[in-house]
mmCIF file with all atom_site columns, C-alpha atoms in Angstrom:
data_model
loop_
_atom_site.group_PDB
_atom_site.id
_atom_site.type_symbol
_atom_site.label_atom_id
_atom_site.label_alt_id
_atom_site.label_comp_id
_atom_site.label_asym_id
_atom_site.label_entity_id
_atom_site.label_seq_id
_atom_site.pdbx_PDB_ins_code
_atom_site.Cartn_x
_atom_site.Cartn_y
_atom_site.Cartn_z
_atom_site.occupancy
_atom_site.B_iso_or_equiv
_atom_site.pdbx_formal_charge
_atom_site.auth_seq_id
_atom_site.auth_comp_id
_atom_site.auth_asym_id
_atom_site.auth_atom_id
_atom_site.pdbx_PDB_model_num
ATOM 1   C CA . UNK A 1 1   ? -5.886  178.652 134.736 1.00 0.00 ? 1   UNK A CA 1
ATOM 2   C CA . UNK A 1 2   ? -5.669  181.705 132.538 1.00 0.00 ? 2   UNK A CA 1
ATOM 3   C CA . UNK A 1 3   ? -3.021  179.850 130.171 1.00 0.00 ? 3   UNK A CA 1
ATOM 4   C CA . UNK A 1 4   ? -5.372  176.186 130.254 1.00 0.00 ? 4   UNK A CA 1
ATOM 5   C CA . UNK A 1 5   ? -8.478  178.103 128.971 1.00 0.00 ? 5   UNK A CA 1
ATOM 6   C CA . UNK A 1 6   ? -7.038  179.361 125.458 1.00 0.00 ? 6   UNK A CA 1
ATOM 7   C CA . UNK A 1 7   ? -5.428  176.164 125.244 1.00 0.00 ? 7   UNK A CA 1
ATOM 8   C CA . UNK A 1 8   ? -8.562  174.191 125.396 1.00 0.00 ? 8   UNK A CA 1
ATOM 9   C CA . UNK A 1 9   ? -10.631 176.855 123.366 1.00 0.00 ? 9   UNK A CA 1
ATOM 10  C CA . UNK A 1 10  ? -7.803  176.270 120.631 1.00 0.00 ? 10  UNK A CA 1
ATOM 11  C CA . UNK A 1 11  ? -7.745  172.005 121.479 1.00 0.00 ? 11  UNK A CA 1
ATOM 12  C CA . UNK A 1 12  ? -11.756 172.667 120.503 1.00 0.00 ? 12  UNK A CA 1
ATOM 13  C CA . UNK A 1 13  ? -11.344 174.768 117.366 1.00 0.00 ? 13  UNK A CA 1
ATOM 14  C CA . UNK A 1 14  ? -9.203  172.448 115.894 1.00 0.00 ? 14  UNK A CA 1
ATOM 15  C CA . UNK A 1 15  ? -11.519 169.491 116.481 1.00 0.00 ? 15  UNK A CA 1
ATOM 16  C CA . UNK A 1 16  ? -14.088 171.299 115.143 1.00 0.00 ? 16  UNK A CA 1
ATOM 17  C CA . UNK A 1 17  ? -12.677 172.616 111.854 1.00 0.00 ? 17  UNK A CA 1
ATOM 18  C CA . UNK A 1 18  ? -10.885 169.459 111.613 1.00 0.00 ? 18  UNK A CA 1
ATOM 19  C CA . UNK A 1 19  ? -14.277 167.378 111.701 1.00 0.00 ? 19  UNK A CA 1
ATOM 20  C CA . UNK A 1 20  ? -15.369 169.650 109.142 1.00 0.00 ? 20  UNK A CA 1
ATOM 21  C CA . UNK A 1 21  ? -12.626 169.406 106.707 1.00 0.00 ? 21  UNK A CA 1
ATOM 22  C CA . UNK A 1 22  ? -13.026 165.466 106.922 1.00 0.00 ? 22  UNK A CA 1
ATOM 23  C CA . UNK A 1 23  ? -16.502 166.091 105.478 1.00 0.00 ? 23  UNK A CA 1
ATOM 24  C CA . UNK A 1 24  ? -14.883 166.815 101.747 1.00 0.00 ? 24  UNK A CA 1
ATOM 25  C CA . UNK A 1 25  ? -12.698 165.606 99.786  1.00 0.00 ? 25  UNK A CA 1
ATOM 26  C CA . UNK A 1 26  ? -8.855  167.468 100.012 1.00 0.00 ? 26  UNK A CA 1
ATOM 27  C CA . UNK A 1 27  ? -7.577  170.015 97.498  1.00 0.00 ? 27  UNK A CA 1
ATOM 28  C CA . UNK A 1 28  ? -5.276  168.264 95.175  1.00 0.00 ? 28  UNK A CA 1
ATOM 29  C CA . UNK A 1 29  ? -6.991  164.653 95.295  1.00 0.00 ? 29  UNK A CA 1
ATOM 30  C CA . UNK A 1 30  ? -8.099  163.328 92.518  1.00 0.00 ? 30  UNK A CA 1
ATOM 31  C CA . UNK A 1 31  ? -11.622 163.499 91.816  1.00 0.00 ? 31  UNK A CA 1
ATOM 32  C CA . UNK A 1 32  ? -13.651 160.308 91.257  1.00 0.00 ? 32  UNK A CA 1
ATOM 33  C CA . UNK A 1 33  ? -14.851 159.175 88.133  1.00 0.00 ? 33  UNK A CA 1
ATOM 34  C CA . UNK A 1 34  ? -18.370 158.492 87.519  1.00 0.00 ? 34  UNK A CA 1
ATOM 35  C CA . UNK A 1 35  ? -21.707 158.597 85.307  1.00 0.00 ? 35  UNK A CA 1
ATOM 36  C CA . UNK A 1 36  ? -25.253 159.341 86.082  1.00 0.00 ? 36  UNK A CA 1
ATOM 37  C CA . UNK A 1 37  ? -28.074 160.369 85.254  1.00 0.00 ? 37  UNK A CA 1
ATOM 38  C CA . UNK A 1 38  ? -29.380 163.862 85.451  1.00 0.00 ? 38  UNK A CA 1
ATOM 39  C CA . UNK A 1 39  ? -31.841 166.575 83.967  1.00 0.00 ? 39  UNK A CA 1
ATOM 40  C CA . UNK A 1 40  ? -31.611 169.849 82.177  1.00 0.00 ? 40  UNK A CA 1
ATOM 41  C CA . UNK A 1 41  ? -34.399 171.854 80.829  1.00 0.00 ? 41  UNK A CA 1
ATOM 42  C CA . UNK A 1 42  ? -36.245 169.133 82.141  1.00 0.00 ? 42  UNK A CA 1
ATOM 43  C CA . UNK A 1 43  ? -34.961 166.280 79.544  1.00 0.00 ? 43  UNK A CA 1
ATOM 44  C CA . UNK A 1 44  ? -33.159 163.775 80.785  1.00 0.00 ? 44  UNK A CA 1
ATOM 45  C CA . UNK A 1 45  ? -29.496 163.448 80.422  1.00 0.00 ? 45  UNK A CA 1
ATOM 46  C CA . UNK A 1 46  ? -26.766 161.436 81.023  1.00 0.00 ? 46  UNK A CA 1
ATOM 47  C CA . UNK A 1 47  ? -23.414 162.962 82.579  1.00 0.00 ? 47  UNK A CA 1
ATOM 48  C CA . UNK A 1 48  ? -20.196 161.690 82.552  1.00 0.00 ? 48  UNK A CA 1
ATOM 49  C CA . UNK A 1 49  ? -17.387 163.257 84.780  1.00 0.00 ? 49  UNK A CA 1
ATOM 50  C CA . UNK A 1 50  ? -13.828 162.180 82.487  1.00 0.00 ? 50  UNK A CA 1
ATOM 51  C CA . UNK A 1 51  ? -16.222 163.424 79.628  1.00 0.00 ? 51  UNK A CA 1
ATOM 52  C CA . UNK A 1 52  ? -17.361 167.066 80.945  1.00 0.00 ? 52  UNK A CA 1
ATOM 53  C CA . UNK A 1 53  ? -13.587 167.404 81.825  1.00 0.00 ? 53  UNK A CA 1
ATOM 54  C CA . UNK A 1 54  ? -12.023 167.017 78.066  1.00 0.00 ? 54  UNK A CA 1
ATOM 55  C CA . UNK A 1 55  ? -14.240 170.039 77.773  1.00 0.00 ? 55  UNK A CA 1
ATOM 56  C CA . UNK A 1 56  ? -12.856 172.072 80.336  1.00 0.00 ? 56  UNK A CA 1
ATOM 57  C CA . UNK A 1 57  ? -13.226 172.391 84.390  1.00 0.00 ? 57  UNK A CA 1
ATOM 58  C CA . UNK A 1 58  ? -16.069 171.260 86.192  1.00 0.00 ? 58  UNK A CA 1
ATOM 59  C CA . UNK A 1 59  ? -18.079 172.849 89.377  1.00 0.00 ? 59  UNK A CA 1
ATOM 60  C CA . UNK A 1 60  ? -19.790 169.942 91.369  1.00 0.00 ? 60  UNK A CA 1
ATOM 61  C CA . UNK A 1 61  ? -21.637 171.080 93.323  1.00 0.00 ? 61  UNK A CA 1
ATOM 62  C CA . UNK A 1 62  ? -23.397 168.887 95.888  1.00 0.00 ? 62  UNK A CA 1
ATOM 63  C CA . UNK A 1 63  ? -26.824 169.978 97.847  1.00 0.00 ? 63  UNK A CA 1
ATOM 64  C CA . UNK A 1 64  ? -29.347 168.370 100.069 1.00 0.00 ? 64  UNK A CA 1
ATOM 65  C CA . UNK A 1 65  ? -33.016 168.615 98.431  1.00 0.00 ? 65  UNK A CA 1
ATOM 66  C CA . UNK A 1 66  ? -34.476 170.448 95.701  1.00 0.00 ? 66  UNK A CA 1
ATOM 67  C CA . UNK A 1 67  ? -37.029 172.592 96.414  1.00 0.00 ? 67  UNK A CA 1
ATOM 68  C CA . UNK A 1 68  ? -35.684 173.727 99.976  1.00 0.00 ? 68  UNK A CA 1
ATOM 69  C CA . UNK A 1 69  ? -35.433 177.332 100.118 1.00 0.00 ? 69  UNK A CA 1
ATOM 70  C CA . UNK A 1 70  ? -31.612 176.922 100.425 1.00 0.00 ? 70  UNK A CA 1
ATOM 71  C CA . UNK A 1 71  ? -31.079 174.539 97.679  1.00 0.00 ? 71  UNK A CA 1
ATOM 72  C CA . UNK A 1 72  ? -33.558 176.384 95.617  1.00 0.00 ? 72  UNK A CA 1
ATOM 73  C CA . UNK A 1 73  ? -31.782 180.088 95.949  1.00 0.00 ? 73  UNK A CA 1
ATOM 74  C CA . UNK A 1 74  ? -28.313 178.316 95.481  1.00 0.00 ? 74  UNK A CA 1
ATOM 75  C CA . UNK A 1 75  ? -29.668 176.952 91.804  1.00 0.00 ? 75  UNK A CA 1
ATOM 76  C CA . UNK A 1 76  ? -30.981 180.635 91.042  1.00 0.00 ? 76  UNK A CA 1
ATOM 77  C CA . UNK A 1 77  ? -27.438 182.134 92.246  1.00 0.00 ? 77  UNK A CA 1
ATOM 78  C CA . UNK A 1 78  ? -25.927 179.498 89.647  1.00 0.00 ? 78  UNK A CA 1
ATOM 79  C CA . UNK A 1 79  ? -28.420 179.874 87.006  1.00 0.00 ? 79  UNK A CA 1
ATOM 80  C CA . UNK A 1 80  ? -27.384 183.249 87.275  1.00 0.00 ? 80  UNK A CA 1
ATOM 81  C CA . UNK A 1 81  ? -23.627 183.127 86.905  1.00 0.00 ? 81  UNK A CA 1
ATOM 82  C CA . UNK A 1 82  ? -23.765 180.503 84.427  1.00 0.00 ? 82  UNK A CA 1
ATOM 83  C CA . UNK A 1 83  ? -23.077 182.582 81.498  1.00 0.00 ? 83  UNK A CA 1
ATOM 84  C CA . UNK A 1 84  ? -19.449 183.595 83.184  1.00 0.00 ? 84  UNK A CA 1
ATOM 85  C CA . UNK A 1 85  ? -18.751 180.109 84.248  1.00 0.00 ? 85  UNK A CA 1
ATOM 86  C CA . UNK A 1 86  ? -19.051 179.613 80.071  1.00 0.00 ? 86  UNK A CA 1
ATOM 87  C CA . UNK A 1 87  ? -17.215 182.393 79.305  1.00 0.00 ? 87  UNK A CA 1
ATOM 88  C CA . UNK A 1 88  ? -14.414 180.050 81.251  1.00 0.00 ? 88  UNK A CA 1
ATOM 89  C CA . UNK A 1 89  ? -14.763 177.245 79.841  1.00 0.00 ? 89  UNK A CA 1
ATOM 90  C CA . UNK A 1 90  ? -16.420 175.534 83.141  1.00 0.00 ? 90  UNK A CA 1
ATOM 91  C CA . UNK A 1 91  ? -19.374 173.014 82.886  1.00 0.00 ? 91  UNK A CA 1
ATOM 92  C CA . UNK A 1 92  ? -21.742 173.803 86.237  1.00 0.00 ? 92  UNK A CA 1
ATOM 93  C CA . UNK A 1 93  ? -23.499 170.689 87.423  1.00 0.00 ? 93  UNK A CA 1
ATOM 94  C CA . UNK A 1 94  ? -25.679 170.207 90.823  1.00 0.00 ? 94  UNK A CA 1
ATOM 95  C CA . UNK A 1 95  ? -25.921 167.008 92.347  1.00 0.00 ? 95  UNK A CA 1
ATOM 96  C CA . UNK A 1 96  ? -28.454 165.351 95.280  1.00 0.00 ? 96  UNK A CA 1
ATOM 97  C CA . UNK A 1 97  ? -30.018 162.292 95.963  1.00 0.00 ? 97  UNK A CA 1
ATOM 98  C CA . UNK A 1 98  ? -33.161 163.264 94.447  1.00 0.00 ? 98  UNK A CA 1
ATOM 99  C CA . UNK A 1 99  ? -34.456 161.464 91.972  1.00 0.00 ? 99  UNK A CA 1
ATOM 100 C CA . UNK A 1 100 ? -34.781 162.065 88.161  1.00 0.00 ? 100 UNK A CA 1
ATOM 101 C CA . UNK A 1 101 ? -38.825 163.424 87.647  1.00 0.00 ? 101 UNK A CA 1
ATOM 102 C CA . UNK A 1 102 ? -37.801 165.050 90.953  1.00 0.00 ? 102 UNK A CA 1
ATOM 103 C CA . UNK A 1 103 ? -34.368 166.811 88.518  1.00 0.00 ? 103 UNK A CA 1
ATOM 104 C CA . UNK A 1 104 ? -36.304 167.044 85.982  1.00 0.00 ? 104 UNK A CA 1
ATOM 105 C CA . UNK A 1 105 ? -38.641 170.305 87.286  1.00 0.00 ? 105 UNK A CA 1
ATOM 106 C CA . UNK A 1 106 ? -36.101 170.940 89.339  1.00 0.00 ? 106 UNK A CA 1
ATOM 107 C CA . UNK A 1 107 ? -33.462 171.605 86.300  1.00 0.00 ? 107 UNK A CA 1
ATOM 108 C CA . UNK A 1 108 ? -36.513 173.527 84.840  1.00 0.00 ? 108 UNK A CA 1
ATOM 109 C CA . UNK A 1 109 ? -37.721 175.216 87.901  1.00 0.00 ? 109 UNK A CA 1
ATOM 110 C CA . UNK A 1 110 ? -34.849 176.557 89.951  1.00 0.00 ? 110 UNK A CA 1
ATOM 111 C CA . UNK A 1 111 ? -32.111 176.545 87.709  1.00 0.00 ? 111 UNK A CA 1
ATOM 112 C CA . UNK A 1 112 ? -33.830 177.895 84.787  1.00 0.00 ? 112 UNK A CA 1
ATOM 113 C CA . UNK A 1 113 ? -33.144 175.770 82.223  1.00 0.00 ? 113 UNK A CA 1
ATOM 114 C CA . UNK A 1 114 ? -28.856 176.967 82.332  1.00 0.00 ? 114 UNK A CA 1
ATOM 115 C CA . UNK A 1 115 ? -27.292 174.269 84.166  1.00 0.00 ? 115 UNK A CA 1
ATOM 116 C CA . UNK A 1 116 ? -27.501 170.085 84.882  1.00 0.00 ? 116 UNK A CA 1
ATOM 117 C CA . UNK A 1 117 ? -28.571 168.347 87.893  1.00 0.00 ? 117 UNK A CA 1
ATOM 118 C CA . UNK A 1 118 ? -27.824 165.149 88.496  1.00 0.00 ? 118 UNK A CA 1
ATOM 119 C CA . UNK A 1 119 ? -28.421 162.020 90.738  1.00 0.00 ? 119 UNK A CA 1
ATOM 120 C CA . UNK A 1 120 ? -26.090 161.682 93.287  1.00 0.00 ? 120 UNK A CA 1
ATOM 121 C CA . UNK A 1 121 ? -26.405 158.070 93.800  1.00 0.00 ? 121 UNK A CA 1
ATOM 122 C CA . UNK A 1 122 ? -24.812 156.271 97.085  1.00 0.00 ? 122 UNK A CA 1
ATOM 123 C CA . UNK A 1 123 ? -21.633 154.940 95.710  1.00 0.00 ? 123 UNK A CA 1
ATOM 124 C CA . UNK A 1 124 ? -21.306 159.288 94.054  1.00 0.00 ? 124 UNK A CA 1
ATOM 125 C CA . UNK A 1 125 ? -22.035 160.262 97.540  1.00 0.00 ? 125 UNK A CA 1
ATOM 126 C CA . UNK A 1 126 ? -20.071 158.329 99.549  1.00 0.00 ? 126 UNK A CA 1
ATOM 127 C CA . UNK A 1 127 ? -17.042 158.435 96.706  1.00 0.00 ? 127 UNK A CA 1
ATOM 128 C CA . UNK A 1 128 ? -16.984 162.197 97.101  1.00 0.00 ? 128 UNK A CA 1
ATOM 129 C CA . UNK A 1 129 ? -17.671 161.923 101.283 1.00 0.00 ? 129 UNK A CA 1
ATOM 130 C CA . UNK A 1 130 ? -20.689 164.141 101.127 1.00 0.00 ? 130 UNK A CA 1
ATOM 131 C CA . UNK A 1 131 ? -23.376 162.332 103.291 1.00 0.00 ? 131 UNK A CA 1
ATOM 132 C CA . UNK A 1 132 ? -25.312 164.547 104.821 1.00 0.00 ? 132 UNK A CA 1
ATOM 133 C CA . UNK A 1 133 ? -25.890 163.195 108.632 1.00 0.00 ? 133 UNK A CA 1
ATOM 134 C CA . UNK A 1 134 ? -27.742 163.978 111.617 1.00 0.00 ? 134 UNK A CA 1
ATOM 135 C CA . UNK A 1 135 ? -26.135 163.234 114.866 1.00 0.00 ? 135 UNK A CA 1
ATOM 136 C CA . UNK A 1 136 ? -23.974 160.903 113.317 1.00 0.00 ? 136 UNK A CA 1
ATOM 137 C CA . UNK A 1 137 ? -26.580 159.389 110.902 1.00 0.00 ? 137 UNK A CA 1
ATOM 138 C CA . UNK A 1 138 ? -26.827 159.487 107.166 1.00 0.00 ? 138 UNK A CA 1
ATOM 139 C CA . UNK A 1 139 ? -29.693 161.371 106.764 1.00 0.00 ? 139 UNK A CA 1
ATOM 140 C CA . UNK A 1 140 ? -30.025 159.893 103.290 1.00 0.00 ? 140 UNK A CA 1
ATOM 141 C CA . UNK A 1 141 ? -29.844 163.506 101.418 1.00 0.00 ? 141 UNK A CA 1
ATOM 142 C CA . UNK A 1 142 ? -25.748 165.280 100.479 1.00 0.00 ? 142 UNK A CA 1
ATOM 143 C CA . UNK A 1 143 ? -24.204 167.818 102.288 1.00 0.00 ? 143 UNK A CA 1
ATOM 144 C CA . UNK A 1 144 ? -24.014 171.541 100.561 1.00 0.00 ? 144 UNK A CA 1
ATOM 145 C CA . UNK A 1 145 ? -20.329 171.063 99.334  1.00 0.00 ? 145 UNK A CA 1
ATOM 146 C CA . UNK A 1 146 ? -18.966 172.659 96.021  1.00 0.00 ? 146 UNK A CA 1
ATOM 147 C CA . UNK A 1 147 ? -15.796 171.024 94.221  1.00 0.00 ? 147 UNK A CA 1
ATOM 148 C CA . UNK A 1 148 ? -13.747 173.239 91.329  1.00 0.00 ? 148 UNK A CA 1
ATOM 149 C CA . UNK A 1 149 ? -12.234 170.268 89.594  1.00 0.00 ? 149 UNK A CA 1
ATOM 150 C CA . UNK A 1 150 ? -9.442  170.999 86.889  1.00 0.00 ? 150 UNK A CA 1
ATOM 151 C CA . UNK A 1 151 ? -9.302  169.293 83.687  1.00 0.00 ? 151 UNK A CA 1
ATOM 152 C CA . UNK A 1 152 ? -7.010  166.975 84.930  1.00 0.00 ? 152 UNK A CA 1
ATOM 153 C CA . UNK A 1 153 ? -9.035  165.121 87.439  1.00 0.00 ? 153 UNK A CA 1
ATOM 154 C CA . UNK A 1 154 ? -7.510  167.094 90.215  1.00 0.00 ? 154 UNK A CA 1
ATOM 155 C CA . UNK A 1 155 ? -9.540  169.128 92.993  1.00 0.00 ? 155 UNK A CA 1
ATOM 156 C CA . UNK A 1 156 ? -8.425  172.945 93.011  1.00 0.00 ? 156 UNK A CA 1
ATOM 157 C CA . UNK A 1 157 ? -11.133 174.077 95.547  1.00 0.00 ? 157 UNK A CA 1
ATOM 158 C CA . UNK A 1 158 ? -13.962 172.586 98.574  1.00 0.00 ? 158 UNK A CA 1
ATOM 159 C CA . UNK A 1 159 ? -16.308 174.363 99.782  1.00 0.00 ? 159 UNK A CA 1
ATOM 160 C CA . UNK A 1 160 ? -18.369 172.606 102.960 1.00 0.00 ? 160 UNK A CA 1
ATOM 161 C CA . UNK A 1 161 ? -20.724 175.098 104.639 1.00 0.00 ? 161 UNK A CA 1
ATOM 162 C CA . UNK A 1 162 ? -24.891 174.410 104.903 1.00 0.00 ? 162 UNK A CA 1
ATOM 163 C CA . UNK A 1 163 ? -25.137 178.151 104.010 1.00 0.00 ? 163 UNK A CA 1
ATOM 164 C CA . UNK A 1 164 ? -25.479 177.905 100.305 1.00 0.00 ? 164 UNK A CA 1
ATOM 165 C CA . UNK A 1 165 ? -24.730 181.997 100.025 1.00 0.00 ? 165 UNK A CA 1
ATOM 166 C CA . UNK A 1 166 ? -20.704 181.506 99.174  1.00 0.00 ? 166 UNK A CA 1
ATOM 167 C CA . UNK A 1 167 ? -20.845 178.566 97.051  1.00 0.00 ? 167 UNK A CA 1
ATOM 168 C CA . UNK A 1 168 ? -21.480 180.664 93.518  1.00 0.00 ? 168 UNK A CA 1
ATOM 169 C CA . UNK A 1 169 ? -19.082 183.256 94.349  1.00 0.00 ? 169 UNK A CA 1
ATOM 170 C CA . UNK A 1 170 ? -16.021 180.937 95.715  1.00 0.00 ? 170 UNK A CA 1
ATOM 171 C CA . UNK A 1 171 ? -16.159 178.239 92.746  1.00 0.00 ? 171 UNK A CA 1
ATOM 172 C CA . UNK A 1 172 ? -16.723 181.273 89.948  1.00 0.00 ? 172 UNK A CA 1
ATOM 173 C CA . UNK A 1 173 ? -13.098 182.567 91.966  1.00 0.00 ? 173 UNK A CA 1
ATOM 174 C CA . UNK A 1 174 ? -11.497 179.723 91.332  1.00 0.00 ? 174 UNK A CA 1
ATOM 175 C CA . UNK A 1 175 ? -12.449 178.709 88.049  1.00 0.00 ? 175 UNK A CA 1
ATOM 176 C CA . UNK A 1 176 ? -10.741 182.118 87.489  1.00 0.00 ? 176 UNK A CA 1
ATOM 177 C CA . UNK A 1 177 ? -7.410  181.348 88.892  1.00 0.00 ? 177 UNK A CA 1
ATOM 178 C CA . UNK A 1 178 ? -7.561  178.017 86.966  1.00 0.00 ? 178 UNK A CA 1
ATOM 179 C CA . UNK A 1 179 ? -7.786  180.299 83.746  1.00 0.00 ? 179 UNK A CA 1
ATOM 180 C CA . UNK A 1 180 ? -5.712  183.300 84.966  1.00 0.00 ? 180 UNK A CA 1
#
């Protein structure tokens, strides 16, 4: 009994975190290609992924609803570092299904006029497997998940976790390693 019990708490684990890593896109995979439209300092924009990347890397960084306390903080911990994601050469962008007037205050709002947001449309969300769902359901919103993407297409870093406090400090870490 004694060996069958860490056995099955390990069996559980692992279909846990593996559940969870399905909910991302791997490290190394290329990242998909795609435009939108988006919002900063309220103005409406249009961003283009192979186009931010001749510039340098690019944070993604998916999350479920503007104005949510969560979602809201995480743009003001962004806002915030945005001047050392520049000093890298990294282009910051946030992405939800929102839609654009919705961006718009938001870009203005809660990320202070320093960083793009952007519409996450279905065929974004589902490209980059970030559908947020409730007991198995789309819940028609993104899932909080960050992407460091290189300047060659390629995915150096996920980050999956609701809890938006990690997401600033783990893509500003990697952005460094892509530089150091």
């Amino acid at each position: 009994m004694r060996k069958i019990l860490p056995a099955a708490i390990a069996a559980l684990a692992l279909a846990v975190s593996a559940g969870s890593a399905e909910a991302a896109l791997p490290v190394c995979a290329k990242a998909p290609a795609f435009s939108t439209q988006g919002a900063k300092g309220g103005k409406v924009m249009a961003f283009d992924l192979k186009a931010a990347l001749k510039k340098g890397p690019v944070v993604l960084y998916f999350y479920p609803k503007a104005f949510t306390q969560g979602c809201t903080l995480e743009a003001h911990a962004f806002a915030d570092a945005t001047e050392d994601f520049a000093k890298l050469g990294a282009t910051v962008v946030g992405m939800s299904a929102d839609d654009l007037p919705t961006l718009q205050k938001f870009s203005t709002e809660a990320c202070r006029d320093k960083f793009a947001v952007a519409v996450a449309t279905p065929a974004i969300t589902k490209a980059y497997d970030v559908a947020l769902k409730r007991q198995g359901v789309p819940a028609g919103m993104t899932d909080r998940t960050s992407y460091v993407i290189a300047q060659d297409g390629r995915i150096v870093m996920v980050h999956s976790e609701l809890d938006y406090r990690d997401h600033v400090k783990l893509t500003l870490e990697a952005v460094k390693k892509l530089k150091g």
